[in-house]
């Protein structure tokens, strides 16, 4: 399914306006926009939803077609074992009656013999054994007892429910793509932190090597540096595997080429959140429309006992093979009134009403969960801001400590262990800062989704 670029751009402008001087541009860059479009186009669930929506549209056409006349052409050939005719006594009676009529018309006395030169007409068969028929039938429902009308309304609300459900599925896919993209940004930021630590360890390795050559340090210091480098390599391998996995996930979500995904370099930074009004979520709208659809379905089932009116017509094109009792054409109007069906219509209607009540309970539950998710997202955002402030202070302290301990170590006033501990503290602080940025972005995106602002 294609998404509207206009709606997409409007959403991007809305989000950008909500976060002035922030880094939400990560969600508005063309790379992420392209990934979202490809993800929506690739999604099998969205395509299935679209097919379900088209089926609901066909159901509407079917409901409307009830009131269209149905015209059928019929043709048949039948051969009986014998002609259908009167019995012998009846045929004799008919022939005698024919003679009397001819005598009366000719003025011949009743008691006189019938003239032999006057031909008599043979008695026709009731039905010849060779029967060839060709006809047209017309069936036209004039009043369906509101069954078709309620079925049409039910199908319309079902279509609307499926459309909202499709929008909700789009939101889920968009959230998944953004989250994976932000995780990739977090891994990239972590790799940069590890790269800085790697460079620092190389400097320390060179310094310790020179110190050992000048008798100012022992080989133990070098082994500690080597151990720190191996531990760093293990962390780098872990992040490399995480990046590979995230690229695979993005490839599955969007269908984008893996080489293109490997070349991406998204970044993380802080985000701001303003108070925004909530809108009704697509999930709730889908449930509401489904509830209305079931209500009209229940009405349709209750209308089973309302009389139906229909018109029927029939016309025979061939007259030669019609029996003496077959009309050439007829037209009729009839009423069908179901008085008792064993309670099936009433029970089906009751079952559908209970289904509508289930939707009402689901709507109430969804609204409660949405309200809770908004509160949780707001709390998560506040916590991430505080964690960012803490991480920045930790980085300042760890950086100052590392500078001090490094100077002391170069003057033989601190051990290499103290230097490595200070380096790990700085590295941990940088990790925590990037993770807090990631959590901010997740909280704000979740908040937008919870408030129904990711609609397309």
CSV table of C-alpha atoms in Angstrom, one decimal:
chain,number,residue,atom,x,y,z
A,1,UNK,CA,0.0,0.0,0.0
A,2,UNK,CA,1.2,3.5,-0.8
A,3,UNK,CA,1.2,6.2,1.9
A,4,UNK,CA,0.4,9.8,1.2
A,5,UNK,CA,3.6,11.8,1.0
A,6,UNK,CA,1.6,14.9,1.8
A,7,UNK,CA,0.3,13.4,5.1
A,8,UNK,CA,3.7,12.1,5.9
A,9,UNK,CA,5.3,15.6,5.4
A,10,UNK,CA,2.6,17.2,7.5
A,11,UNK,CA,3.3,14.7,10.3
A,12,UNK,CA,7.0,15.5,10.0
A,13,UNK,CA,6.3,19.3,10.2
A,14,UNK,CA,4.1,18.7,13.2
A,15,UNK,CA,6.7,16.7,15.0
A,16,UNK,CA,9.4,19.1,14.1
A,17,UNK,CA,7.3,22.0,15.4
A,18,UNK,CA,6.7,20.2,18.7
A,19,UNK,CA,10.4,19.8,19.3
A,20,UNK,CA,12.1,23.2,18.7
A,21,UNK,CA,15.9,23.2,18.9
A,22,UNK,CA,15.8,19.5,19.3
A,23,UNK,CA,17.3,16.6,17.4
A,24,UNK,CA,14.0,15.0,16.2
A,25,UNK,CA,15.4,15.7,12.7
A,26,UNK,CA,16.6,12.1,13.0
A,27,UNK,CA,12.9,11.1,12.4
A,28,UNK,CA,12.5,13.7,9.7
A,29,UNK,CA,15.6,12.9,7.6
A,30,UNK,CA,14.9,11.4,4.1
A,31,UNK,CA,16.7,8.2,5.0
A,32,UNK,CA,14.2,7.3,7.8
A,33,UNK,CA,11.3,8.6,5.7
A,34,UNK,CA,12.3,6.3,2.9
A,35,UNK,CA,12.7,3.3,5.2
A,36,UNK,CA,9.2,3.9,6.6
A,37,UNK,CA,7.7,4.1,3.1
A,38,UNK,CA,9.4,0.9,2.1
A,39,UNK,CA,8.3,-0.8,5.3
A,40,UNK,CA,4.7,0.1,4.8
A,41,UNK,CA,4.8,-1.0,1.2
A,42,UNK,CA,6.5,-4.4,2.1
A,43,UNK,CA,4.2,-5.2,5.1
A,44,UNK,CA,2.2,-8.3,4.4
A,45,UNK,CA,-0.2,-7.5,7.3
A,46,UNK,CA,-1.1,-4.2,5.7
A,47,UNK,CA,-1.6,-5.8,2.3
A,48,UNK,CA,-3.9,-8.5,4.0
A,49,UNK,CA,-5.8,-5.7,5.7
A,50,UNK,CA,-6.3,-3.9,2.4
A,51,UNK,CA,-7.7,-7.1,0.9
A,52,UNK,CA,-10.1,-7.5,3.8
A,53,UNK,CA,-11.2,-3.9,3.3
A,54,UNK,CA,-11.9,-4.6,-0.4
A,55,UNK,CA,-13.9,-7.6,0.6
A,56,UNK,CA,-16.0,-5.4,2.9
A,57,UNK,CA,-16.6,-3.1,-0.1
A,58,UNK,CA,-17.7,-6.1,-2.2
A,59,UNK,CA,-20.1,-7.0,0.7
A,60,UNK,CA,-21.7,-3.5,0.3
A,61,UNK,CA,-22.2,-4.1,-3.4
A,62,UNK,CA,-23.7,-7.4,-2.7
A,63,UNK,CA,-26.2,-5.8,-0.3
A,64,UNK,CA,-27.1,-3.2,-2.9
A,65,UNK,CA,-27.5,-5.8,-5.6
A,66,UNK,CA,-30.4,-7.4,-3.7
A,67,UNK,CA,-32.7,-4.7,-5.1
A,68,UNK,CA,-31.5,-5.2,-8.7
A,69,UNK,CA,-33.7,-7.4,-11.0
A,70,UNK,CA,-32.3,-10.8,-11.7
A,71,UNK,CA,-32.8,-11.9,-15.3
A,72,UNK,CA,-32.1,-15.4,-16.5
A,73,UNK,CA,-32.5,-17.0,-19.9
A,74,UNK,CA,-33.5,-20.7,-20.0
A,75,UNK,CA,-33.3,-23.3,-22.7
A,76,UNK,CA,-34.1,-27.0,-22.6
A,77,UNK,CA,-34.9,-30.0,-24.7
A,78,UNK,CA,-36.8,-33.0,-23.3
A,79,UNK,CA,-37.9,-36.2,-24.9
A,80,UNK,CA,-40.7,-38.2,-23.2
A,81,UNK,CA,-41.2,-41.9,-23.7
A,82,UNK,CA,-44.5,-41.1,-25.5
A,83,UNK,CA,-46.9,-38.3,-26.2
A,84,UNK,CA,-49.3,-37.4,-23.4
A,85,UNK,CA,-52.8,-37.6,-24.7
A,86,UNK,CA,-56.5,-38.2,-23.7
A,87,UNK,CA,-57.6,-41.7,-23.1
A,88,UNK,CA,-59.6,-43.5,-25.9
A,89,UNK,CA,-63.0,-42.8,-24.5
A,90,UNK,CA,-62.3,-39.1,-24.1
A,91,UNK,CA,-60.9,-38.9,-27.6
A,92,UNK,CA,-64.1,-40.7,-29.0
A,93,UNK,CA,-66.2,-38.3,-27.1
A,94,UNK,CA,-64.3,-35.3,-28.5
A,95,UNK,CA,-64.6,-36.6,-32.0
A,96,UNK,CA,-68.3,-37.2,-31.6
A,97,UNK,CA,-68.7,-33.7,-30.3
A,98,UNK,CA,-66.8,-32.4,-33.3
A,99,UNK,CA,-69.2,-34.2,-35.7
A,100,UNK,CA,-72.2,-32.7,-34.0
A,101,UNK,CA,-70.8,-29.2,-34.2
A,102,UNK,CA,-70.1,-29.7,-38.0
A,103,UNK,CA,-73.6,-31.1,-38.6
A,104,UNK,CA,-75.1,-28.1,-36.8
A,105,UNK,CA,-73.0,-25.7,-38.8
A,106,UNK,CA,-73.8,-27.4,-42.1
A,107,UNK,CA,-77.6,-27.7,-41.3
A,108,UNK,CA,-77.4,-31.5,-41.4
A,109,UNK,CA,-80.1,-33.2,-39.3
A,110,UNK,CA,-78.9,-34.6,-36.0
A,111,UNK,CA,-80.1,-38.1,-37.0
A,112,UNK,CA,-78.5,-38.1,-40.4
A,113,UNK,CA,-75.2,-39.9,-41.1
A,114,UNK,CA,-72.0,-37.8,-41.1
A,115,UNK,CA,-70.8,-37.1,-44.6
A,116,UNK,CA,-67.6,-39.0,-45.4
A,117,UNK,CA,-66.1,-36.1,-47.5
A,118,UNK,CA,-65.8,-33.8,-44.6
A,119,UNK,CA,-62.4,-34.2,-42.9
A,120,UNK,CA,-62.2,-34.2,-39.0
A,121,UNK,CA,-59.4,-32.7,-37.0
A,122,UNK,CA,-57.4,-35.1,-34.8
A,123,UNK,CA,-57.5,-34.5,-31.1
A,124,UNK,CA,-54.3,-32.7,-30.0
A,125,UNK,CA,-52.0,-34.2,-27.5
A,126,UNK,CA,-51.8,-32.7,-24.1
A,127,UNK,CA,-48.0,-32.7,-24.5
A,128,UNK,CA,-45.9,-33.9,-27.4
A,129,UNK,CA,-43.0,-36.2,-26.4
A,130,UNK,CA,-40.4,-33.9,-28.0
A,131,UNK,CA,-40.3,-30.7,-25.9
A,132,UNK,CA,-38.1,-27.7,-26.9
A,133,UNK,CA,-38.4,-24.7,-24.6
A,134,UNK,CA,-36.7,-21.2,-24.5
A,135,UNK,CA,-37.8,-18.6,-21.9
A,136,UNK,CA,-36.7,-15.7,-19.8
A,137,UNK,CA,-37.3,-15.3,-16.0
A,138,UNK,CA,-37.3,-12.0,-14.0
A,139,UNK,CA,-37.0,-12.0,-10.2
A,140,UNK,CA,-37.0,-8.6,-8.5
A,141,UNK,CA,-37.0,-8.0,-4.8
A,142,UNK,CA,-39.0,-4.9,-4.0
A,143,UNK,CA,-38.8,-4.9,-0.2
A,144,UNK,CA,-36.3,-7.0,1.8
A,145,UNK,CA,-37.7,-6.3,5.2
A,146,UNK,CA,-34.7,-4.0,5.9
A,147,UNK,CA,-32.4,-7.0,5.8
A,148,UNK,CA,-30.4,-5.7,2.8
A,149,UNK,CA,-30.4,-2.1,4.2
A,150,UNK,CA,-29.0,-3.2,7.5
A,151,UNK,CA,-26.5,-5.5,5.8
A,152,UNK,CA,-25.3,-2.5,3.8
A,153,UNK,CA,-24.8,-0.4,6.9
A,154,UNK,CA,-23.0,-3.2,8.7
A,155,UNK,CA,-20.6,-3.7,5.7
A,156,UNK,CA,-19.9,0.1,5.6
A,157,UNK,CA,-18.9,0.1,9.3
A,158,UNK,CA,-16.9,-3.1,8.9
A,159,UNK,CA,-15.0,-1.4,6.1
A,160,UNK,CA,-14.3,1.6,8.3
A,161,UNK,CA,-13.2,-0.7,11.1
A,162,UNK,CA,-10.8,-2.4,8.8
A,163,UNK,CA,-9.4,0.9,7.6
A,164,UNK,CA,-8.7,2.1,11.2
A,165,UNK,CA,-7.2,-1.3,12.0
A,166,UNK,CA,-4.9,-0.8,9.0
A,167,UNK,CA,-3.9,2.6,10.2
A,168,UNK,CA,-3.1,1.1,13.6
A,169,UNK,CA,-1.0,-1.6,12.0
A,170,UNK,CA,0.8,1.2,10.1
A,171,UNK,CA,1.5,2.9,13.4
A,172,UNK,CA,2.9,-0.3,14.8
A,173,UNK,CA,5.2,-0.8,11.8
A,174,UNK,CA,6.4,2.8,11.9
A,175,UNK,CA,7.2,2.5,15.7
A,176,UNK,CA,9.1,-0.7,15.0
A,177,UNK,CA,11.2,0.9,12.3
A,178,UNK,CA,11.9,4.0,14.3
A,179,UNK,CA,12.9,2.0,17.4
A,180,UNK,CA,15.2,-0.2,15.3
A,181,UNK,CA,16.7,2.8,13.6
A,182,UNK,CA,17.3,4.5,17.0
A,183,UNK,CA,18.9,1.3,18.4
A,184,UNK,CA,21.2,1.3,15.4
A,185,UNK,CA,22.1,4.9,16.3
A,186,UNK,CA,22.7,3.8,19.9
A,187,UNK,CA,25.1,1.1,18.7
A,188,UNK,CA,26.9,3.6,16.4
A,189,UNK,CA,27.3,6.0,19.3
A,190,UNK,CA,28.6,3.2,21.6
A,191,UNK,CA,31.1,2.1,18.9
A,192,UNK,CA,32.4,5.7,18.8
A,193,UNK,CA,32.8,5.7,22.6
A,194,UNK,CA,34.7,2.4,22.3
A,195,UNK,CA,36.8,3.8,19.5
A,196,UNK,CA,37.8,6.7,21.7
A,197,UNK,CA,38.8,4.3,24.5
A,198,UNK,CA,40.8,2.2,22.0
A,199,UNK,CA,42.8,5.3,21.0
A,200,UNK,CA,43.4,6.2,24.7
A,201,UNK,CA,44.6,2.7,25.4
A,202,UNK,CA,47.0,2.9,22.5
A,203,UNK,CA,48.5,6.0,24.0
A,204,UNK,CA,48.8,4.3,27.4
A,205,UNK,CA,50.4,1.3,25.8
A,206,UNK,CA,53.0,3.4,24.1
A,207,UNK,CA,53.7,5.3,27.3
A,208,UNK,CA,54.0,2.1,29.4
A,209,UNK,CA,56.3,0.6,26.8
A,210,UNK,CA,58.6,3.6,27.0
A,211,UNK,CA,58.4,3.5,30.8
A,212,UNK,CA,59.4,-0.2,30.9
A,213,UNK,CA,62.3,0.5,28.6
A,214,UNK,CA,63.5,3.3,31.0
A,215,UNK,CA,63.0,1.1,34.0
A,216,UNK,CA,60.1,3.3,35.3
A,217,UNK,CA,57.4,0.6,35.0
A,218,UNK,CA,57.1,-3.2,35.3
A,219,UNK,CA,55.8,-5.7,32.7
A,220,UNK,CA,52.7,-6.1,34.9
A,221,UNK,CA,51.5,-2.6,33.8
A,222,UNK,CA,51.8,-3.7,30.2
A,223,UNK,CA,49.8,-6.9,30.9
A,224,UNK,CA,47.1,-4.8,32.5
A,225,UNK,CA,46.9,-2.7,29.4
A,226,UNK,CA,46.7,-5.8,27.2
A,227,UNK,CA,43.9,-7.2,29.4
A,228,UNK,CA,42.0,-3.9,29.1
A,229,UNK,CA,42.5,-4.0,25.3
A,230,UNK,CA,41.1,-7.6,25.1
A,231,UNK,CA,38.1,-6.6,27.2
A,232,UNK,CA,37.6,-3.6,24.9
A,233,UNK,CA,37.8,-5.9,21.9
A,234,UNK,CA,35.1,-8.2,23.4
A,235,UNK,CA,32.8,-5.2,23.9
A,236,UNK,CA,33.5,-4.0,20.3
A,237,UNK,CA,32.6,-7.5,19.0
A,238,UNK,CA,29.4,-7.5,21.0
A,239,UNK,CA,28.4,-4.2,19.5
A,240,UNK,CA,29.4,-5.4,16.0
A,241,UNK,CA,27.1,-8.4,16.4
A,242,UNK,CA,24.3,-6.1,17.7
A,243,UNK,CA,24.7,-3.9,14.7
A,244,UNK,CA,24.6,-6.9,12.3
A,245,UNK,CA,21.4,-8.1,14.0
A,246,UNK,CA,19.8,-4.7,13.8
A,247,UNK,CA,20.6,-4.4,10.1
A,248,UNK,CA,19.0,-7.8,9.5
A,249,UNK,CA,15.9,-6.6,11.4
A,250,UNK,CA,15.7,-3.4,9.3
A,251,UNK,CA,16.1,-5.5,6.2
A,252,UNK,CA,13.2,-7.7,7.2
A,253,UNK,CA,11.1,-4.7,8.1
A,254,UNK,CA,11.8,-2.6,5.0
A,255,UNK,CA,13.3,-4.8,2.3
A,256,UNK,CA,16.1,-2.3,1.9
A,257,UNK,CA,19.4,-3.6,0.6
A,258,UNK,CA,21.7,-4.7,3.5
A,259,UNK,CA,24.7,-2.8,2.0
A,260,UNK,CA,22.7,0.4,2.0
A,261,UNK,CA,21.7,-0.3,5.6
A,262,UNK,CA,25.3,-0.9,6.6
A,263,UNK,CA,26.3,2.5,5.2
A,264,UNK,CA,23.8,4.3,7.5
A,265,UNK,CA,25.2,6.4,10.3
A,266,UNK,CA,22.3,7.7,12.4
A,267,UNK,CA,23.0,9.6,15.6
A,268,UNK,CA,21.4,10.3,18.9
A,269,UNK,CA,20.9,13.5,20.9
A,270,UNK,CA,18.4,14.9,23.4
A,271,UNK,CA,14.7,15.5,22.5
A,272,UNK,CA,12.2,17.9,24.0
A,273,UNK,CA,8.5,17.2,24.7
A,274,UNK,CA,5.7,19.8,24.9
A,275,UNK,CA,2.1,19.4,26.2
A,276,UNK,CA,0.0,18.2,23.3
A,277,UNK,CA,-3.7,17.3,23.1
A,278,UNK,CA,-4.6,13.6,22.7
A,279,UNK,CA,-6.6,12.3,19.8
A,280,UNK,CA,-8.6,9.1,19.7
A,281,UNK,CA,-6.3,6.1,18.8
A,282,UNK,CA,-7.0,4.1,15.6
A,283,UNK,CA,-7.3,1.0,17.7
A,284,UNK,CA,-10.3,2.5,19.6
A,285,UNK,CA,-11.8,3.8,16.3
A,286,UNK,CA,-11.6,0.3,14.8
A,287,UNK,CA,-13.3,-1.2,17.8
A,288,UNK,CA,-16.1,1.5,17.7
A,289,UNK,CA,-16.8,0.8,14.0
A,290,UNK,CA,-16.7,-2.9,14.6
A,291,UNK,CA,-19.3,-2.4,17.4
A,292,UNK,CA,-21.6,-0.4,15.1
A,293,UNK,CA,-21.2,-3.1,12.4
A,294,UNK,CA,-22.3,-5.8,14.8
A,295,UNK,CA,-25.3,-3.7,16.0
A,296,UNK,CA,-26.5,-3.4,12.4
A,297,UNK,CA,-25.9,-7.1,11.9
A,298,UNK,CA,-28.1,-7.8,14.9
A,299,UNK,CA,-30.8,-5.5,13.3
A,300,UNK,CA,-30.5,-7.4,10.1
A,301,UNK,CA,-31.1,-10.7,11.8
A,302,UNK,CA,-34.1,-9.4,13.8
A,303,UNK,CA,-35.7,-8.2,10.5
A,304,UNK,CA,-35.9,-11.8,9.4
A,305,UNK,CA,-39.6,-11.8,10.5
A,306,UNK,CA,-40.6,-8.7,8.5
A,307,UNK,CA,-42.5,-9.6,5.3
A,308,UNK,CA,-40.5,-9.5,2.0
A,309,UNK,CA,-42.1,-8.4,-1.3
A,310,UNK,CA,-40.8,-9.6,-4.7
A,311,UNK,CA,-41.9,-9.5,-8.3
A,312,UNK,CA,-41.6,-12.5,-10.6
A,313,UNK,CA,-42.1,-12.7,-14.4
A,314,UNK,CA,-41.8,-15.4,-17.0
A,315,UNK,CA,-42.1,-15.5,-20.8
A,316,UNK,CA,-41.8,-18.4,-23.3
A,317,UNK,CA,-40.2,-17.6,-26.6
A,318,UNK,CA,-41.4,-20.9,-28.3
A,319,UNK,CA,-45.1,-21.7,-28.3
A,320,UNK,CA,-45.2,-24.9,-30.4
A,321,UNK,CA,-44.1,-27.3,-27.7
A,322,UNK,CA,-46.1,-25.9,-24.9
A,323,UNK,CA,-48.6,-28.1,-23.3
A,324,UNK,CA,-52.2,-27.2,-23.2
A,325,UNK,CA,-51.7,-26.2,-19.5
A,326,UNK,CA,-48.5,-24.1,-20.0
A,327,UNK,CA,-49.0,-20.3,-20.3
A,328,UNK,CA,-46.8,-18.3,-22.7
A,329,UNK,CA,-46.1,-15.7,-20.0
A,330,UNK,CA,-47.1,-14.6,-16.6
A,331,UNK,CA,-46.2,-11.9,-14.0
A,332,UNK,CA,-46.7,-12.2,-10.3
A,333,UNK,CA,-46.1,-10.3,-7.1
A,334,UNK,CA,-45.6,-12.2,-3.9
A,335,UNK,CA,-45.1,-11.7,-0.2
A,336,UNK,CA,-42.9,-14.0,2.0
A,337,UNK,CA,-43.5,-13.8,5.7
A,338,UNK,CA,-41.4,-16.0,8.1
A,339,UNK,CA,-43.6,-16.5,11.1
A,340,UNK,CA,-41.5,-19.0,13.0
A,341,UNK,CA,-38.1,-20.4,12.3
A,342,UNK,CA,-37.4,-22.4,15.5
A,343,UNK,CA,-36.0,-19.3,17.2
A,344,UNK,CA,-32.8,-19.2,15.1
A,345,UNK,CA,-33.1,-15.6,14.0
A,346,UNK,CA,-33.7,-14.5,17.6
A,347,UNK,CA,-30.8,-16.5,18.9
A,348,UNK,CA,-28.4,-15.3,16.1
A,349,UNK,CA,-29.4,-11.7,16.9
A,350,UNK,CA,-28.8,-12.3,20.6
A,351,UNK,CA,-25.4,-13.7,19.8
A,352,UNK,CA,-24.5,-10.7,17.7
A,353,UNK,CA,-25.6,-8.3,20.4
A,354,UNK,CA,-23.3,-10.1,22.9
A,355,UNK,CA,-20.5,-9.6,20.4
A,356,UNK,CA,-21.2,-5.9,20.3
A,357,UNK,CA,-21.1,-5.8,24.1
A,358,UNK,CA,-17.7,-7.5,23.9
A,359,UNK,CA,-16.5,-4.7,21.6
A,360,UNK,CA,-17.7,-2.2,24.2
A,361,UNK,CA,-15.7,-3.8,26.9
A,362,UNK,CA,-12.6,-4.0,24.7
A,363,UNK,CA,-13.0,-0.2,24.0
A,364,UNK,CA,-13.1,0.5,27.7
A,365,UNK,CA,-10.1,-1.6,28.3
A,366,UNK,CA,-8.2,-0.1,25.4
A,367,UNK,CA,-8.9,3.5,26.7
A,368,UNK,CA,-7.7,2.5,30.1
A,369,UNK,CA,-4.5,1.0,28.7
A,370,UNK,CA,-3.9,4.0,26.5
A,371,UNK,CA,-4.3,6.4,29.5
A,372,UNK,CA,-1.8,4.3,31.4
A,373,UNK,CA,0.7,4.2,28.6
A,374,UNK,CA,0.6,8.0,28.3
A,375,UNK,CA,1.4,8.3,32.1
A,376,UNK,CA,4.2,5.7,31.7
A,377,UNK,CA,5.7,7.5,28.7
A,378,UNK,CA,5.6,10.8,30.5
A,379,UNK,CA,7.3,9.3,33.5
A,380,UNK,CA,9.9,7.6,31.3
A,381,UNK,CA,10.6,10.9,29.5
A,382,UNK,CA,11.2,12.7,32.8
A,383,UNK,CA,13.4,9.9,34.1
A,384,UNK,CA,15.5,9.9,30.9
A,385,UNK,CA,16.0,13.7,31.2
A,386,UNK,CA,17.2,13.2,34.8
A,387,UNK,CA,19.5,10.4,33.7
A,388,UNK,CA,20.9,12.6,31.0
A,389,UNK,CA,21.8,15.3,33.5
A,390,UNK,CA,23.4,12.6,35.8
A,391,UNK,CA,25.3,11.1,32.9
A,392,UNK,CA,26.7,14.5,31.9
A,393,UNK,CA,27.9,15.1,35.5
A,394,UNK,CA,29.4,11.7,35.6
A,395,UNK,CA,31.2,12.3,32.4
A,396,UNK,CA,32.6,15.7,33.7
A,397,UNK,CA,33.8,14.0,36.9
A,398,UNK,CA,35.2,10.9,35.1
A,399,UNK,CA,37.0,13.1,32.5
A,400,UNK,CA,38.5,15.3,35.2
A,401,UNK,CA,39.5,12.2,37.2
A,402,UNK,CA,41.1,10.5,34.2
A,403,UNK,CA,43.1,13.6,33.4
A,404,UNK,CA,44.3,13.9,37.0
A,405,UNK,CA,45.1,10.2,37.4
A,406,UNK,CA,46.9,10.1,34.1
A,407,UNK,CA,49.1,13.0,35.1
A,408,UNK,CA,49.8,11.3,38.4
A,409,UNK,CA,50.6,8.1,36.7
A,410,UNK,CA,53.0,9.8,34.4
A,411,UNK,CA,54.7,11.2,37.5
A,412,UNK,CA,54.6,7.8,39.2
A,413,UNK,CA,52.0,8.9,41.7
A,414,UNK,CA,49.2,6.6,40.6
A,415,UNK,CA,49.1,3.0,39.3
A,416,UNK,CA,48.0,1.9,35.8
A,417,UNK,CA,45.0,0.2,37.5
A,418,UNK,CA,43.7,3.6,38.7
A,419,UNK,CA,44.1,5.0,35.2
A,420,UNK,CA,42.1,2.1,33.7
A,421,UNK,CA,39.4,2.4,36.3
A,422,UNK,CA,39.0,6.1,35.5
A,423,UNK,CA,38.9,5.2,31.8
A,424,UNK,CA,36.1,2.7,32.4
A,425,UNK,CA,34.2,5.2,34.5
A,426,UNK,CA,34.4,7.7,31.6
A,427,UNK,CA,33.4,5.1,29.1
A,428,UNK,CA,30.4,4.0,31.3
A,429,UNK,CA,29.3,7.7,31.7
A,430,UNK,CA,29.3,8.1,27.9
A,431,UNK,CA,27.3,4.9,27.4
A,432,UNK,CA,24.8,6.1,30.0
A,433,UNK,CA,24.4,9.5,28.2
A,434,UNK,CA,23.7,7.9,24.9
A,435,UNK,CA,21.3,5.4,26.4
A,436,UNK,CA,19.5,8.3,28.1
A,437,UNK,CA,19.1,10.0,24.7
A,438,UNK,CA,17.8,6.8,23.3
A,439,UNK,CA,15.3,6.4,26.1
A,440,UNK,CA,14.2,10.0,25.6
A,441,UNK,CA,13.5,9.3,21.9
A,442,UNK,CA,11.6,6.1,22.8
A,443,UNK,CA,9.5,7.9,25.4
A,444,UNK,CA,8.6,10.8,23.1
A,445,UNK,CA,7.7,8.5,20.2
A,446,UNK,CA,5.7,6.3,22.5
A,447,UNK,CA,3.9,9.4,23.9
A,448,UNK,CA,3.1,10.5,20.3
A,449,UNK,CA,1.7,7.1,19.5
A,450,UNK,CA,-0.3,6.9,22.8
A,451,UNK,CA,-1.9,10.2,22.1
A,452,UNK,CA,-2.9,9.2,18.6
A,453,UNK,CA,-0.5,11.5,16.7
A,454,UNK,CA,1.1,9.0,14.4
A,455,UNK,CA,-1.9,8.8,12.0
A,456,UNK,CA,-1.4,8.8,8.2
